Coordinates of C-alpha atoms in Angstrom, one line a residue:
X1 CA -37.3 2.9 146.9
X2 CA -38.7 4.5 143.8
X3 CA -36.5 6.5 141.4
X4 CA -36.9 9.2 138.8
X5 CA -34.7 11.2 136.6
X6 CA -33.3 14.5 137.8
X7 CA -34.8 17.1 135.2
X8 CA -33.3 16.9 131.8
X9 CA -30.3 15.0 133.0
X10 CA -29.2 11.3 132.9
X11 CA -29.1 11.1 136.7
X12 CA -31.4 8.5 138.4
X13 CA -32.3 9.8 141.8
X14 CA -34.4 8.5 144.7
X15 CA -37.9 10.1 145.1
X16 CA -36.8 11.1 148.7
X17 CA -34.0 13.6 149.1
X18 CA -31.9 13.3 152.3
X19 CA -31.3 16.8 153.7
X20 CA -28.3 17.1 156.0
X21 CA -28.9 20.5 157.3
X22 CA -29.0 19.2 161.0
X23 CA -25.8 17.3 160.8
X24 CA -23.2 19.0 162.9
X25 CA -25.5 21.6 164.5
X26 CA -28.2 19.2 166.0
X27 CA -26.9 15.8 165.1
X28 CA -23.5 14.6 165.9
X29 CA -21.0 13.0 163.6
X30 CA -21.6 9.4 164.7
X31 CA -25.4 9.8 164.4
X32 CA -25.2 11.5 161.1
X33 CA -23.1 8.8 159.7
X34 CA -25.6 6.2 161.0
X35 CA -28.5 8.0 159.3
X36 CA -26.6 8.3 156.1
X37 CA -25.8 4.6 156.2
X38 CA -29.5 3.7 156.9
X39 CA -30.5 6.0 154.0
X40 CA -28.2 4.4 151.6
X41 CA -29.2 1.0 152.7
X42 CA -32.8 1.7 151.9
X43 CA -32.0 3.1 148.5
X44 CA -31.9 6.8 149.0
X45 CA -29.1 8.0 146.8
X46 CA -29.9 11.7 146.6
X47 CA -28.0 13.7 149.4
X48 CA -28.5 17.6 149.7
X49 CA -26.2 19.9 151.7
X50 CA -24.9 23.5 151.6
X51 CA -21.5 25.1 152.3
X52 CA -23.2 27.2 155.1
X53 CA -24.6 24.1 157.0
X54 CA -23.3 23.2 160.4
X55 CA -24.2 26.0 162.7
X56 CA -23.5 29.8 162.9
X57 CA -20.0 29.2 164.4
X58 CA -19.2 26.1 162.4
X59 CA -20.2 26.8 158.9
X60 CA -19.1 24.0 156.6
X61 CA -19.1 21.5 159.3
X62 CA -21.9 19.5 157.6
X63 CA -19.9 19.0 154.5
X64 CA -17.0 17.8 156.6
X65 CA -19.2 15.2 158.3
X66 CA -20.3 14.0 154.8
X67 CA -16.7 14.0 153.7
X68 CA -15.7 11.8 156.7
X69 CA -18.5 9.5 155.8
X70 CA -17.3 9.1 152.3
X71 CA -13.8 8.4 153.6
X72 CA -15.0 5.3 155.3
X73 CA -15.0 3.6 151.9
X74 CA -17.4 0.9 150.8
X75 CA -18.2 2.8 147.5
X76 CA -20.2 5.4 149.5
X77 CA -19.3 8.3 147.3
X78 CA -19.9 6.5 144.0
X79 CA -23.4 5.5 145.2
X80 CA -24.5 9.0 146.0
X81 CA -25.9 11.8 143.8
X82 CA -24.4 14.7 145.8
X83 CA -25.8 18.2 145.8
X84 CA -24.5 21.3 147.6
X85 CA -25.0 25.0 147.3
X86 CA -23.1 28.2 147.0
X87 CA -24.1 31.8 147.9
X88 CA -23.5 32.9 151.4
X89 CA -20.4 34.2 153.2
X90 CA -19.4 31.3 155.2
X91 CA -16.8 33.1 157.4
X92 CA -17.5 32.0 161.1
X93 CA -17.4 35.7 162.2
X94 CA -19.8 36.7 159.4
X95 CA -17.8 39.5 158.1
X96 CA -19.1 40.7 154.7
X97 CA -15.6 40.5 153.1
X98 CA -15.9 41.6 149.5
X99 CA -16.0 38.6 146.9
X100 CA -16.3 36.0 149.6
X101 CA -20.1 35.6 149.0
X102 CA -22.8 35.8 146.2
X103 CA -22.2 34.4 142.8
X104 CA -19.3 36.4 141.2
X105 CA -16.9 34.2 139.2
X106 CA -14.2 34.5 141.9
X107 CA -16.5 33.3 144.7
X108 CA -17.9 30.5 142.7
X109 CA -14.3 29.3 142.0
X110 CA -13.2 29.8 145.6
X111 CA -16.4 28.1 147.1
X112 CA -16.4 25.1 145.0
X113 CA -12.8 24.3 145.8
X114 CA -13.5 24.7 149.4
X115 CA -16.6 22.5 149.4
X116 CA -14.6 19.8 147.4
X117 CA -11.9 19.9 150.1
X118 CA -14.5 19.6 153.0
X119 CA -16.5 16.9 151.2
X120 CA -13.3 14.8 150.5
X121 CA -14.5 14.3 146.8
X122 CA -13.2 15.7 143.4
X123 CA -16.6 16.3 141.9
X124 CA -20.1 17.5 142.8
X125 CA -23.1 16.1 141.0
X126 CA -25.4 19.1 141.5
X127 CA -23.9 22.6 142.3
X128 CA -26.9 24.8 143.3
X129 CA -27.2 28.6 143.6
X130 CA -28.6 28.9 147.1
X131 CA -30.2 32.3 146.3
X132 CA -30.6 34.8 143.4
X133 CA -27.6 37.1 143.0
X134 CA -29.2 40.4 141.7
X135 CA -25.8 42.1 141.1
X136 CA -23.8 39.4 139.0
X137 CA -24.8 39.0 135.4
X138 CA -25.7 35.5 134.2
X139 CA -23.2 35.7 131.5
X140 CA -20.4 35.7 134.1
X141 CA -22.0 33.1 136.3
X142 CA -22.5 30.7 133.3
X143 CA -19.0 31.3 132.3
X144 CA -17.8 30.3 135.7
X145 CA -20.0 27.2 135.7
X146 CA -18.9 26.1 132.3
X147 CA -15.2 26.3 133.4
X148 CA -16.1 24.0 136.4
X149 CA -18.0 21.5 134.3
X150 CA -15.0 21.4 131.8
X151 CA -12.6 20.8 134.6
X152 CA -14.7 18.0 136.0
X153 CA -15.4 19.7 139.4
X154 CA -19.3 19.7 138.9
X155 CA -21.7 17.9 136.6
X156 CA -24.9 20.0 136.7
X157 CA -26.0 23.4 138.1
X158 CA -29.4 24.0 139.9
X159 CA -31.2 26.9 141.6
X160 CA -32.8 27.4 145.0
X161 CA -35.4 30.1 146.0
X162 CA -35.8 31.4 142.5
X163 CA -38.9 33.1 141.0
X164 CA -40.2 31.8 137.8
X165 CA -38.7 34.7 135.9
X166 CA -35.4 34.1 137.4
X167 CA -35.5 30.4 136.1
X168 CA -36.4 31.8 132.6
X169 CA -33.8 34.5 132.6
X170 CA -31.1 32.1 133.8
X171 CA -31.8 29.4 131.2
X172 CA -32.2 32.0 128.4
X173 CA -28.8 33.3 129.2
X174 CA -27.3 29.8 129.3
X175 CA -29.1 28.9 126.0
X176 CA -27.3 32.0 124.3
X177 CA -23.9 30.3 125.4
X178 CA -25.1 27.0 124.4
X179 CA -24.7 26.0 127.9
X180 CA -27.0 23.5 129.6
X181 CA -28.2 25.9 132.2
X182 CA -30.3 24.9 135.3
X183 CA -31.5 21.4 135.6
X184 CA -33.3 21.7 139.1
X185 CA -35.1 24.2 141.4
X186 CA -35.3 23.8 145.2
X187 CA -38.1 25.7 146.4
X188 CA -40.3 26.1 149.4
X189 CA -43.5 24.0 148.7
X190 CA -45.9 22.0 150.9
X191 CA -49.5 21.6 151.6
X192 CA -49.6 24.9 153.6
X193 CA -47.5 26.9 151.3
X194 CA -48.4 26.3 147.6
X195 CA -47.5 29.6 146.0
X196 CA -44.9 27.8 143.9
X197 CA -47.7 26.3 141.9
X198 CA -48.4 29.8 140.4
X199 CA -45.1 30.5 138.5
X200 CA -42.2 28.6 139.8
X201 CA -43.3 25.0 139.2
X202 CA -44.7 25.9 135.6
X203 CA -41.4 27.7 134.8
X204 CA -39.5 24.6 136.0
X205 CA -41.6 22.3 134.0
X206 CA -41.3 24.5 131.0
X207 CA -37.5 24.5 131.1
X208 CA -37.2 20.9 132.0
X209 CA -36.1 21.4 135.6
X210 CA -36.6 18.9 138.4
X211 CA -38.5 20.3 141.5
X212 CA -36.9 19.6 144.9
X213 CA -39.3 21.0 147.7
X214 CA -37.8 22.0 151.0
X215 CA -39.7 22.3 154.3
X216 CA -42.2 19.6 153.2
X217 CA -43.8 19.8 156.8
X218 CA -43.9 23.4 156.9
X219 CA -41.5 23.7 159.9
X220 CA -43.3 20.7 161.6
X221 CA -46.7 22.3 161.4
X222 CA -47.9 19.3 159.1
X223 CA -46.1 16.7 161.3
X224 CA -48.9 16.5 163.9
X225 CA -48.1 19.7 165.6
X226 CA -51.4 20.1 167.6
X227 CA -51.3 16.5 168.7
X228 CA -47.7 17.0 170.0
X229 CA -48.8 20.3 171.7
X230 CA -51.4 18.4 173.6
X231 CA -48.8 15.8 174.5
X232 CA -46.6 18.6 175.9
X233 CA -44.5 19.0 173.0
X234 CA -44.9 21.6 170.0
X235 CA -41.4 23.3 170.2
X236 CA -40.8 25.5 167.3
X237 CA -44.4 25.2 165.9
X238 CA -46.1 26.8 168.9
X239 CA -45.9 30.4 167.8
X240 CA -47.0 29.6 164.2
X241 CA -50.1 27.7 165.7
X242 CA -51.1 30.8 167.6
X243 CA -52.4 32.1 164.2
X244 CA -56.2 31.0 164.5
X245 CA -56.8 30.5 160.8
X246 CA -53.8 28.3 160.3
X247 CA -54.7 26.4 163.5
X248 CA -58.0 25.7 162.2
X249 CA -56.5 24.2 159.0
X250 CA -54.0 22.1 160.9
X251 CA -56.7 20.9 163.1
X252 CA -58.9 19.8 160.2
X253 CA -55.8 18.2 158.6
X254 CA -55.1 16.1 161.8
X255 CA -58.7 15.2 162.1
X256 CA -59.0 14.0 158.5
X257 CA -55.9 11.9 159.0
X258 CA -57.0 10.5 162.3
X259 CA -60.2 9.4 160.7
X260 CA -58.2 7.5 158.0
X261 CA -55.6 6.1 160.2
X262 CA -52.7 8.1 158.5
X263 CA -49.6 9.7 160.0
X264 CA -49.6 13.4 159.3
X265 CA -45.8 13.7 158.3
X266 CA -46.1 10.8 156.0
X267 CA -49.1 12.2 154.3
X268 CA -47.4 15.7 153.8
X269 CA -44.6 14.0 152.0
X270 CA -46.7 11.5 150.1
X271 CA -48.9 14.4 148.8
X272 CA -45.9 16.1 147.4
X273 CA -45.0 13.1 145.5
X274 CA -48.3 13.3 143.8
X275 CA -47.5 16.9 142.4
X276 CA -46.6 17.4 138.8
X277 CA -42.9 18.2 138.3
X278 CA -41.7 17.2 141.7
X279 CA -38.6 15.0 141.9
X280 CA -38.7 14.5 145.6
X281 CA -39.0 16.3 148.8
X282 CA -36.1 17.0 151.1
X283 CA -36.3 15.5 154.6
X284 CA -33.8 16.6 157.2
X285 CA -33.9 13.9 160.0
X286 CA -32.2 14.6 163.3
X287 CA -32.6 11.1 164.3
X288 CA -33.1 7.8 162.7
X289 CA -36.9 7.4 163.5
X290 CA -37.6 10.5 161.4
X291 CA -35.9 8.9 158.5
X292 CA -38.0 5.7 158.9
X293 CA -41.1 7.8 158.7
X294 CA -40.1 9.5 155.7
X295 CA -39.2 6.2 154.0
X296 CA -42.8 4.9 154.6
X297 CA -44.2 8.0 153.0
X298 CA -42.6 7.1 149.7
X299 CA -44.6 3.9 149.5
X300 CA -47.8 5.4 150.8
X301 CA -50.5 5.7 148.1
X302 CA -53.2 8.4 148.8
X303 CA -56.7 7.8 147.8
X304 CA -58.7 10.2 145.6
X305 CA -61.1 11.1 148.5
X306 CA -58.1 11.9 150.8
X307 CA -56.4 14.0 148.1
X308 CA -59.7 16.0 147.4
X309 CA -60.1 16.6 151.1
X310 CA -56.6 17.9 151.4
X311 CA -57.2 20.4 148.7
X312 CA -60.3 21.6 150.4
X313 CA -58.4 22.2 153.8
X314 CA -55.4 23.6 152.0
X315 CA -56.6 25.1 148.7
X316 CA -53.9 26.2 146.3
X317 CA -53.3 29.6 144.8
X318 CA -55.6 28.9 141.9
X319 CA -54.8 28.6 138.3
X320 CA -51.4 30.1 137.0
X321 CA -51.6 33.1 134.9
X322 CA -51.1 31.0 131.6
X323 CA -54.4 29.4 132.3
X324 CA -56.2 32.6 131.4
X325 CA -54.7 32.8 127.8
X326 CA -57.0 32.7 124.9

């Protein structure tokens, strides 16, 4: 397994991130434990979760499954760089009770203690803001985070689904407090969705954040969707493939990889690992075989001819605005 540094921190993390969003909702506890054991055995040490994962009626269940896995011992907790998130109301009935969601100081305090209890640990390596809170000032958010760092409950803070200017605003506010600020951004980024290249990734690079792409297979479209459709599968990707322009791109993508003897899902992950600023893509295996495929992608080296052809099939958004400066 290849490793890198998480943004401007001292944390060494694997170049593949184990996403646990399926644990509890689509993958039972025993199989979730087996996947985490296999990942750790193969050197994957960066695990990502969120306090709302686990299903609409059992929010928090995913963190509980990770906690029961830690409880098995064997140094599991010490070997893992653990990331979770805060933002949404996790009440099972979904009631928007005041101060039980978003990023107010009181909810951050309440949410981190609840996550620690479910996870069965006394600290979180990376505590991420799942979305932007447009109502709470950054001064309040960073004050709450600084308290948690002082208490030893978290080590670092990260963002998810932020625009470039959100990253700038957050870190400038942190700098005024002499706080560390954000160290990572978790964003939607893959071959078929490259808008993050315009502002989000340049902002992350400018402020020294690691980039952690989610949905690297674009909801399964980059995992051999047309081939699976012909074989009688397709599942959740069927509606998306009804878009003729996108279908043509995916078909060209699969044809290219068939010609080169490459697996679509593995290429999508390997491509992300060639992108500037990317720490590692998040994979969310439901079964062990999906993890094995992702592990192969980390060792896959794409030739210049393949990379050029991928750019032609899925062209990026073009140069970022800063490229037009005199």
